[in-house]
Coordinates of C-alpha atoms and ligand atoms in Angstrom, one line a residue:
M28 CA -88.7 -39.1 -98.4
K29 CA -88.2 -41.7 -101.0
A30 CA -90.2 -41.6 -104.2
P31 CA -92.9 -44.2 -103.9
L32 CA -91.8 -46.6 -106.6
K33 CA -94.3 -49.3 -107.3
V34 CA -92.0 -52.2 -107.8
S35 CA -92.9 -55.7 -108.6
C36 CA -89.9 -58.0 -108.7
K37 CA -89.6 -60.7 -111.3
F38 CA -86.3 -62.5 -111.7
S39 CA -85.7 -64.7 -114.6
F40 CA -82.7 -66.9 -115.2
F41 CA -81.7 -67.8 -118.7
E42 CA -79.9 -71.0 -119.1
I43 CA -77.0 -70.6 -121.4
S44 CA -74.6 -73.2 -120.0
D45 CA -75.1 -75.5 -123.0
F46 CA -73.9 -72.8 -125.3
F47 CA -70.6 -72.3 -123.7
N48 CA -70.1 -75.5 -121.8
L49 CA -70.2 -73.4 -118.7
N50 CA -72.0 -74.6 -115.7
V51 CA -73.5 -71.2 -114.8
N52 CA -76.8 -69.4 -114.9
C53 CA -76.9 -66.0 -116.3
Y54 CA -79.4 -63.2 -115.8
L55 CA -80.3 -59.8 -116.9
T56 CA -78.5 -57.3 -114.6
D57 CA -80.4 -54.7 -112.5
S58 CA -82.5 -53.5 -115.3
I59 CA -85.9 -51.7 -114.8
S60 CA -88.3 -51.0 -117.6
F61 CA -91.1 -48.5 -117.6
G62 CA -92.8 -45.8 -119.5
E63 CA -96.0 -45.1 -121.4
S64 CA -95.8 -48.1 -123.6
P65 CA -93.0 -50.3 -122.3
V66 CA -91.3 -52.1 -125.1
S67 CA -90.6 -55.7 -124.3
M68 CA -86.8 -55.8 -124.8
G69 CA -85.9 -58.7 -122.7
E70 CA -87.1 -62.1 -121.5
A71 CA -87.7 -60.5 -118.2
P72 CA -86.1 -57.5 -116.6
A73 CA -85.0 -57.9 -113.1
F74 CA -87.5 -55.3 -111.9
L75 CA -90.7 -54.0 -113.4
V76 CA -91.7 -50.6 -112.3
D77 CA -95.2 -49.2 -112.9
D78 CA -95.0 -45.6 -114.1
L79 CA -92.4 -44.1 -111.9
Q80 CA -93.1 -40.5 -112.8
K81 CA -96.8 -40.5 -112.0
D82 CA -96.1 -40.8 -108.3
L83 CA -93.3 -38.4 -108.0
T84 CA -93.7 -35.8 -105.3
N85 CA -91.0 -33.4 -106.4
G86 CA -92.7 -32.0 -109.4
F87 CA -90.3 -33.5 -111.9
H88 CA -92.1 -34.4 -115.1
L89 CA -90.6 -35.7 -118.2
K90 CA -93.1 -35.9 -121.1
L91 CA -91.9 -39.1 -122.3
K92 CA -93.3 -40.8 -125.4
G93 CA -91.1 -43.8 -125.7
H94 CA -89.4 -46.3 -123.4
E95 CA -86.9 -46.3 -120.6
T96 CA -84.5 -48.6 -118.8
A97 CA -83.1 -47.9 -115.4
I98 CA -79.9 -49.2 -113.7
N99 CA -79.2 -49.1 -110.0
I100 CA -75.6 -48.1 -109.1
G101 CA -74.4 -48.2 -105.5
H102 CA -77.0 -47.8 -102.8
N103 CA -78.7 -44.7 -103.8
K104 CA -78.5 -43.9 -107.5
T105 CA -80.8 -45.0 -110.3
Y106 CA -79.7 -44.0 -113.8
V107 CA -82.7 -43.7 -116.1
I108 CA -82.0 -44.0 -119.8
A109 CA -84.9 -42.8 -122.0
G110 CA -85.4 -43.3 -125.6
M111 CA -88.0 -41.2 -127.4
E112 CA -90.6 -42.4 -130.0
N113 CA -89.3 -40.0 -132.7
E114 CA -86.0 -41.9 -133.2
S115 CA -84.8 -39.8 -136.2
T116 CA -84.7 -36.5 -134.4
S117 CA -84.3 -37.2 -130.7
N118 CA -81.4 -38.5 -128.7
I119 CA -81.4 -41.0 -125.9
E120 CA -81.6 -38.9 -122.7
V121 CA -80.3 -39.6 -119.2
R122 CA -81.5 -38.6 -115.7
I123 CA -80.5 -39.8 -112.3
Y124 CA -82.8 -40.5 -109.3
D125 CA -81.0 -40.1 -105.9
K126 CA -82.8 -42.3 -103.4
Y127 CA -81.2 -40.5 -100.4
T128 CA -82.2 -37.0 -101.4
D129 CA -85.3 -38.0 -103.2
E130 CA -84.3 -35.8 -106.1
W131 CA -84.0 -36.2 -109.8
V132 CA -80.8 -34.8 -111.3
I133 CA -80.3 -34.0 -115.0
P134 CA -76.6 -34.6 -115.4
I135 CA -74.2 -32.9 -117.8
V136 CA -74.0 -35.2 -120.7
L137 CA -70.6 -35.3 -122.5
G138 CA -69.8 -37.0 -125.8
T139 CA -72.1 -37.6 -128.8
K140 CA -75.5 -38.8 -127.7
P141 CA -76.9 -41.8 -129.5
K142 CA -80.0 -41.2 -131.6
S143 CA -83.1 -42.7 -130.1
S144 CA -84.3 -46.1 -131.3
K145 CA -87.7 -47.7 -130.6
G146 CA -86.2 -49.7 -127.7
H147 CA -83.0 -50.6 -126.0
T148 CA -81.5 -52.8 -123.3
A149 CA -79.1 -51.7 -120.6
V150 CA -76.5 -53.7 -118.7
L151 CA -74.3 -52.5 -115.9
L152 CA -70.5 -53.2 -116.4
D153 CA -67.9 -52.9 -113.7
E154 CA -70.1 -50.4 -111.7
D155 CA -68.7 -47.6 -113.8
K156 CA -70.4 -47.8 -117.2
I157 CA -73.7 -49.0 -118.7
L158 CA -73.8 -50.9 -122.0
V159 CA -76.8 -49.7 -124.0
I160 CA -77.8 -51.9 -126.9
K161 CA -80.2 -50.2 -129.3
G162 CA -82.9 -52.3 -130.9
N163 CA -83.6 -51.9 -134.6
S164 CA -80.0 -51.0 -135.3
T165 CA -77.0 -52.4 -137.0
S166 CA -73.6 -53.1 -135.3
D167 CA -72.1 -49.8 -136.3
D168 CA -74.7 -47.9 -134.2
C169 CA -76.1 -50.4 -131.7
F170 CA -73.5 -50.6 -128.9
W171 CA -73.1 -47.5 -126.7
F172 CA -71.4 -47.0 -123.4
L173 CA -72.8 -44.6 -120.9
E174 CA -69.9 -43.9 -118.6
V175 CA -71.0 -42.9 -115.1
N176 CA -68.0 -43.3 -112.9
T177 CA -64.9 -43.9 -115.1
A178 CA -61.7 -42.0 -114.5
F179 CA -62.7 -39.5 -117.3
V180 CA -66.2 -39.0 -115.8
R181 CA -64.8 -38.6 -112.2
E182 CA -62.4 -35.9 -113.5
Q183 CA -65.3 -34.1 -115.3
K184 CA -67.4 -34.3 -112.1
K185 CA -64.7 -32.5 -110.2
R186 CA -64.4 -29.9 -113.0
F187 CA -68.2 -29.2 -113.2
E188 CA -68.9 -29.9 -109.5
T189 CA -72.1 -31.7 -110.5
D190 CA -73.2 -35.1 -111.9
V191 CA -71.7 -35.9 -115.2
V192 CA -72.1 -38.8 -117.6
A193 CA -70.4 -39.4 -120.9
W194 CA -71.4 -41.4 -124.0
S195 CA -68.9 -43.4 -126.0
R196 CA -69.9 -45.3 -129.1
G197 CA -68.8 -48.9 -129.1
V198 CA -66.8 -50.0 -132.2
I199 CA -66.2 -53.6 -133.2
G200 CA -62.6 -54.5 -133.8
E201 CA -59.2 -53.1 -132.9
A202 CA -57.5 -50.2 -134.6
E203 CA -53.8 -49.7 -135.0
I204 CA -52.5 -47.0 -132.7
P205 CA -52.2 -43.5 -134.1
I206 CA -48.8 -42.0 -135.1
V207 CA -47.9 -38.5 -133.8
I208 CA -45.4 -36.8 -136.0
S209 CA -43.8 -33.7 -134.5
G210 CA -40.9 -31.3 -135.2
P211 CA -40.1 -27.7 -135.9
S212 CA -41.9 -25.8 -138.7
G213 CA -40.2 -26.4 -142.1
V214 CA -38.4 -29.7 -141.1
G215 CA -40.5 -31.7 -143.6
K216 CA -43.2 -33.4 -141.5
G217 CA -45.9 -32.6 -144.1
T218 CA -43.7 -33.8 -147.0
L219 CA -43.0 -37.1 -145.3
I220 CA -46.7 -37.6 -144.3
S221 CA -47.8 -36.8 -147.9
K222 CA -45.4 -39.5 -149.3
L223 CA -46.7 -42.0 -146.8
M224 CA -50.3 -41.3 -147.6
E225 CA -49.6 -41.4 -151.4
E226 CA -47.8 -44.8 -151.2
F227 CA -50.2 -46.4 -148.7
P228 CA -53.6 -44.7 -149.3
S229 CA -55.8 -47.3 -147.7
M230 CA -53.6 -47.8 -144.6
F231 CA -53.3 -44.2 -143.3
G232 CA -55.6 -41.3 -142.8
F233 CA -54.7 -37.8 -141.8
S234 CA -56.1 -36.2 -138.6
V235 CA -57.4 -32.8 -139.9
S236 CA -56.6 -30.3 -137.2
H237 CA -58.4 -27.0 -136.4
T238 CA -56.5 -23.8 -136.7
T239 CA -57.2 -20.1 -136.3
R240 CA -54.5 -19.2 -138.8
A241 CA -55.5 -18.0 -142.3
P242 CA -55.4 -20.6 -145.1
R243 CA -52.4 -20.6 -147.5
S244 CA -53.2 -20.2 -151.2
K245 CA -53.5 -23.9 -152.0
E246 CA -55.0 -25.0 -148.7
Q247 CA -58.5 -26.3 -148.6
N248 CA -60.9 -26.1 -145.6
R249 CA -61.6 -29.5 -144.1
V250 CA -58.8 -31.1 -146.1
H251 CA -55.6 -29.5 -144.8
Y252 CA -57.2 -27.9 -141.8
H253 CA -60.6 -26.9 -140.3
F254 CA -60.0 -23.2 -140.5
T255 CA -62.0 -21.6 -137.7
E256 CA -62.3 -18.5 -135.5
H257 CA -60.7 -18.0 -132.1
S258 CA -64.0 -17.7 -130.2
I259 CA -65.6 -20.8 -131.8
M260 CA -62.5 -22.9 -131.2
E261 CA -62.3 -21.7 -127.6
K262 CA -65.9 -22.7 -127.0
D263 CA -65.3 -26.1 -128.5
I264 CA -62.2 -26.6 -126.3
K265 CA -64.3 -25.7 -123.3
D266 CA -66.9 -28.2 -124.4
G267 CA -64.3 -30.9 -124.3
K268 CA -64.2 -31.6 -128.0
F269 CA -60.4 -31.4 -128.3
L270 CA -57.9 -34.1 -127.6
E271 CA -55.1 -31.4 -127.4
F272 CA -54.6 -27.8 -128.4
A273 CA -51.8 -25.3 -128.3
S274 CA -50.9 -21.8 -129.2
V275 CA -48.4 -22.2 -132.0
H276 CA -46.5 -19.3 -133.6
G277 CA -49.3 -16.9 -132.5
N278 CA -52.3 -19.0 -133.6
L279 CA -54.5 -21.6 -132.0
Y280 CA -54.1 -25.2 -133.3
G281 CA -55.9 -28.3 -132.0
T282 CA -56.8 -31.9 -132.7
S283 CA -60.5 -32.7 -132.2
I284 CA -61.4 -36.0 -130.8
E285 CA -63.7 -36.5 -133.9
A286 CA -60.7 -35.9 -136.3
V287 CA -58.9 -38.9 -134.9
E288 CA -62.0 -41.1 -134.5
A289 CA -63.2 -40.4 -138.0
V290 CA -60.0 -41.8 -139.5
T291 CA -60.0 -44.8 -137.2
D292 CA -63.7 -45.5 -138.0
K293 CA -62.6 -46.0 -141.7
G294 CA -60.2 -48.8 -140.5
K295 CA -57.2 -46.6 -141.2
R296 CA -54.2 -45.7 -139.0
C297 CA -54.4 -42.1 -138.0
I298 CA -51.5 -39.7 -138.5
L299 CA -51.3 -36.5 -136.4
D300 CA -49.0 -33.6 -137.5
I301 CA -48.7 -31.5 -134.4
D302 CA -46.2 -29.3 -132.6
V303 CA -44.1 -30.5 -129.6
Q304 CA -46.5 -29.0 -127.0
G305 CA -49.4 -30.9 -128.6
A306 CA -47.4 -34.1 -128.7
R307 CA -46.7 -33.8 -125.0
S308 CA -50.4 -33.2 -124.3
V309 CA -51.4 -36.3 -126.3
R310 CA -48.7 -38.3 -124.4
G311 CA -50.5 -37.3 -121.2
S312 CA -53.9 -38.2 -122.5
S313 CA -55.7 -41.5 -122.7
L314 CA -54.8 -41.9 -126.4
E315 CA -52.2 -44.6 -126.9
A316 CA -49.9 -43.5 -129.8
I317 CA -46.4 -43.8 -131.2
F318 CA -44.5 -40.5 -131.0
I319 CA -41.9 -39.6 -133.7
F320 CA -39.8 -36.4 -133.7
I321 CA -38.4 -35.2 -137.1
S322 CA -35.2 -33.3 -136.6
P323 CA -33.4 -31.1 -139.1
P324 CA -29.8 -31.9 -140.0
S325 CA -28.9 -28.3 -138.9
F326 CA -30.6 -25.1 -138.0
E327 CA -29.3 -23.5 -141.2
D328 CA -30.9 -26.2 -143.3
L329 CA -34.2 -25.6 -141.4
E330 CA -34.0 -21.9 -142.1
K331 CA -33.3 -22.5 -145.8
R332 CA -36.3 -24.9 -146.2
L333 CA -38.6 -22.5 -144.4
R334 CA -37.6 -19.6 -146.7
A335 CA -37.6 -21.8 -149.8
R336 CA -41.2 -22.8 -149.1
G337 CA -42.2 -19.2 -149.4
T338 CA -45.4 -19.4 -147.4
E339 CA -44.6 -17.1 -144.5
T340 CA -43.7 -13.5 -144.1
E341 CA -40.3 -12.5 -142.8
E342 CA -41.8 -11.8 -139.4
Q343 CA -43.5 -15.2 -139.3
I344 CA -40.3 -16.9 -140.3
Q345 CA -38.5 -15.2 -137.5
K346 CA -41.1 -16.3 -135.0
R347 CA -41.1 -19.9 -136.3
L348 CA -37.3 -20.1 -136.2
K349 CA -37.2 -18.8 -132.6
N350 CA -39.8 -21.4 -131.6
A351 CA -37.8 -24.1 -133.5
R352 CA -34.8 -23.8 -131.1
A353 CA -37.0 -24.7 -128.1
E354 CA -38.8 -27.4 -130.0
I355 CA -35.5 -29.1 -131.2
E356 CA -34.2 -29.0 -127.6
Q357 CA -37.4 -30.6 -126.2
G358 CA -37.6 -33.1 -129.1
N359 CA -34.1 -34.3 -128.5
S360 CA -34.4 -34.6 -124.7
P361 CA -35.4 -38.0 -123.4
G362 CA -38.9 -39.1 -122.5
H363 CA -41.0 -37.1 -125.0
F364 CA -40.6 -39.2 -128.2
D365 CA -40.3 -42.9 -129.0
C366 CA -38.0 -42.2 -131.9
I367 CA -36.1 -39.3 -133.6
L368 CA -35.6 -39.3 -137.3
V369 CA -33.2 -36.8 -138.9
N370 CA -34.6 -35.5 -142.2
D371 CA -31.4 -34.8 -144.1
D372 CA -31.8 -36.6 -147.4
L373 CA -35.6 -36.9 -147.9
E374 CA -35.6 -40.4 -149.5
T375 CA -33.4 -41.8 -146.7
C376 CA -35.6 -40.3 -144.0
Y377 CA -38.7 -41.6 -145.7
K378 CA -37.2 -45.1 -145.9
N379 CA -36.4 -45.0 -142.2
L380 CA -39.9 -43.8 -141.4
K381 CA -41.3 -46.8 -143.3
K382 CA -38.9 -49.2 -141.5
L383 CA -40.0 -47.8 -138.2
L384 CA -43.6 -48.4 -139.0
G385 CA -42.9 -51.9 -140.2
L386 CA -43.8 -51.2 -143.8
S387 CA -42.1 -53.1 -146.5
E388 CA -40.9 -51.4 -149.7
G389 CA -43.8 -50.5 -152.0
A390 CA -46.0 -53.2 -150.7
E391 CA -49.3 -52.0 -149.3
T392 CA -50.7 -54.5 -147.0
P393 CA -54.5 -54.5 -147.6
H394 CA -56.0 -52.7 -144.7
K395 CA -58.1 -54.7 -142.3
L396 CA -61.6 -55.1 -143.6
L397 CA -64.2 -53.6 -141.3
P398 CA -66.4 -56.2 -139.7
E399 CA -69.6 -57.0 -141.5
S400 CA -72.6 -55.3 -140.0
V401 CA -75.1 -57.4 -138.1
E402 CA -78.6 -56.4 -137.2
I403 CA -79.9 -56.3 -133.6
H404 CA -83.7 -56.7 -133.6
L405 CA -86.0 -54.4 -131.6
E406 CA -87.0 -57.4 -129.5
H407 CA -83.9 -58.9 -128.1
R408 CA -82.9 -60.5 -124.8
V409 CA -79.5 -60.0 -123.1
S410 CA -77.7 -62.1 -120.6
K411 CA -74.3 -61.4 -119.1
I412 CA -71.4 -63.6 -117.9
D413 CA -68.4 -61.6 -116.8
Q414 CA -67.4 -59.5 -119.8
K415 CA -69.5 -61.4 -122.3
I416 CA -73.0 -60.5 -123.3
L417 CA -75.3 -62.9 -125.0
I418 CA -77.8 -61.2 -127.3
N419 CA -80.7 -63.3 -128.5
C420 CA -82.7 -61.7 -131.3
G421 CA -84.8 -64.7 -132.1
N422 CA -88.3 -65.2 -130.7
S423 CA -89.2 -68.3 -128.8
E424 CA -91.0 -70.0 -131.8
E425 CA -88.0 -69.6 -134.0
N426 CA -84.9 -71.8 -134.0
S427 CA -83.4 -70.2 -130.9
Y428 CA -79.9 -70.5 -132.2
R429 CA -80.6 -68.1 -135.0
N430 CA -79.9 -64.5 -134.5
M431 CA -77.9 -65.1 -131.5
F432 CA -74.7 -63.1 -130.9
L433 CA -72.0 -63.1 -128.3
L434 CA -70.5 -59.7 -127.5
D435 CA -67.1 -60.0 -125.9
L436 CA -66.1 -57.0 -124.0
S437 CA -62.9 -58.4 -122.4
A438 CA -60.6 -56.5 -124.7
I439 CA -62.3 -53.1 -124.8
K440 CA -60.0 -50.0 -125.0
G441 CA -60.4 -46.3 -125.1
G442 CA -63.8 -44.8 -124.0
A443 CA -65.1 -41.3 -123.5
P444 CA -64.3 -38.7 -124.7
G445 CA -63.6 -41.0 -127.8
R446 CA -65.0 -44.3 -129.0
T447 CA -64.8 -47.6 -127.1
R448 CA -62.9 -50.0 -129.4
G449 CA -62.0 -53.6 -129.3
L450 CA -65.5 -55.0 -129.0
N451 CA -65.7 -58.5 -130.4
L452 CA -69.0 -59.7 -131.8
L453 CA -69.4 -63.4 -132.6
T454 CA -72.4 -65.2 -134.1
V455 CA -73.6 -68.2 -132.2
E456 CA -74.3 -71.1 -134.6
P457 CA -75.4 -74.7 -134.2
S458 CA -73.1 -77.3 -135.4
I459 CA -73.9 -80.7 -136.9
N460 CA -73.5 -82.7 -133.6
G461 CA -75.6 -80.3 -131.7
T462 CA -72.9 -78.4 -129.8
K463 CA -72.8 -74.7 -130.5
M464 CA -70.0 -72.9 -132.3
L465 CA -68.9 -69.3 -132.4
S466 CA -67.7 -67.7 -135.5
Ligands
ATP522 N1 -35.1 -33.6 -146.7 C1 -35.4 -32.4 -147.3 N2 -34.5 -31.8 -148.0 C2 -34.7 -30.6 -148.5 N3 -36.0 -30.0 -148.5 C3 -36.9 -30.6 -147.9 C4 -36.7 -31.9 -147.2 N4 -37.9 -32.3 -146.6 C5 -38.8 -31.3 -146.9 N5 -38.2 -30.3 -147.6 C6 -38.9 -29.1 -148.1 O1 -38.9 -28.2 -146.9 C7 -40.1 -27.4 -147.0 C8 -40.8 -27.5 -145.7 O2 -41.4 -28.8 -145.6 P1 -42.8 -29.1 -145.0 O3 -43.8 -28.1 -145.4 O4 -43.1 -30.6 -145.2 O5 -42.4 -28.9 -143.5 P2 -43.3 -29.1 -142.2 O6 -42.5 -29.6 -141.1 O7 -44.6 -29.8 -142.5 O8 -43.7 -27.5 -141.8 P3 -44.9 -26.9 -141.0 O9 -44.7 -27.5 -139.6 O10 -44.7 -25.5 -141.0 O11 -46.2 -27.3 -141.6 C9 -40.9 -27.8 -148.2 O12 -40.7 -26.9 -149.2 C10 -40.3 -29.2 -148.6 O13 -40.4 -29.5 -149.9
LIG523 N1 -50.6 -28.8 -131.1 C1 -50.9 -28.8 -132.4 N2 -50.1 -28.4 -133.4 C2 -50.5 -28.4 -134.6 C3 -51.7 -28.9 -135.0 N3 -51.8 -28.9 -136.3 C4 -50.7 -28.4 -136.8 N4 -49.8 -28.1 -135.8 C5 -48.5 -27.6 -135.8 O1 -48.5 -26.3 -136.0 C6 -47.3 -25.9 -136.6 C7 -47.5 -24.9 -137.8 O2 -48.3 -25.5 -138.8 P1 -48.5 -24.7 -140.2 O3 -49.5 -25.5 -140.9 O4 -49.1 -23.4 -139.8 O5 -47.2 -24.5 -140.8 C8 -46.6 -27.2 -137.1 O6 -45.5 -27.5 -136.2 C9 -47.7 -28.2 -137.0 O7 -47.2 -29.5 -136.6 C10 -52.6 -29.3 -134.0 O8 -53.7 -29.8 -134.2 N5 -52.2 -29.3 -132.7

């Protein structure tokens, strides 16, 4: 039996053709709003539902003190997105109502959940993700994507054999693709990366890996590595927090999704120093990157460097040298790396690395400024045309062109388990002759 939803339909069309010179009407997509004290978040949602939970026959009760939106996907599923009143401590929660089975499902939620705000709007995109716009928030925290049927989520549904959704934070602007630097232990990867970061401090950021190996005398936790325990790292891997991981020279090493995203969030290009197995995993992942293999001039030179560094015991050196043979073979075989650099003379190799990355001698190009933050009001209306979302934060008495933004999603990239990047937010402004401009 279906849940007795009390539904009153109320469609509203919002004329925006004069803003874009487009002869179309635009309306809020399949959005339902209900809850104890529904927050008016839009001019008019497509459906208004009177207290869905009150009439449920299956005993499902969610003590909600806040607001909800709901999105219908396909014929039978309604995704209910609930924000709680206590925004500082609670997260936005998700549950799914299946009309065929008349059951509520609490899905496995992957990714970092957004913190609750006092209200939000929700818009379905491409039938596989929901854009959630948090009210009372700034542009670094207001756009979230709830992925419900993307390739990543489909894969996770198979893995968990149940309903899965995944959150991905939307980030305005593009980031340059990360650089993966790989090569045998002792070849000079760390030395080259340090030189690059020293010369171009505002352009590059280092992805701080996790490892179960013990710190060396000068290594600092969270700077060189996140030093951790085997059991903790295994759990984090199971929870999907890692982009890649590998057992290297008898210890576990891995790149967390957060390590890469944290660098990119600062507007910097991320550099990963990982072994060949890790590089191959990243190549097979959704992360677009450039892959560089650093090769030693000879095996003898590699051994000399490893011994001269003096950080490993003889047993560890033997293990690393043994692994180096296989890594050099794989690194030099086609298909794994975009470029191979031989680190014979350090300065020559560094010069070649800079050339490869399009960096001119000594000239640090100022890194891209992060976009200015804009504020999305609690009361806002959203309208959708294709991949563009018009967000109107002004009230009807105000000059309606003020506080109006156009969110362009046509170039978005990435997504769960990482951030969704490439959002473009434009301010809609009136011009002198009355036509509207975007900036
Ligand atoms: N071109 C070079 N010629 C001679 N010595 C070098 C050269 N490049 C690096 N070295 C030295 O080799 C040693 C190993 O370098 P480094 O620690 O950067 O290697 P690595 O590839 O990062 O190793 P690991 O993978 O174990 O972290 C260091 O003592 C470094 O100073
Ligand atoms: N697959 C990964 N390999 C990693 C990662 N971080 C470092 N490494 C590689 O491990 C070896 C040994 O490093 P060391 O610091 O103990 O000398 C070296 O080849 C690194 O490139 C990682 O996150 N994933």
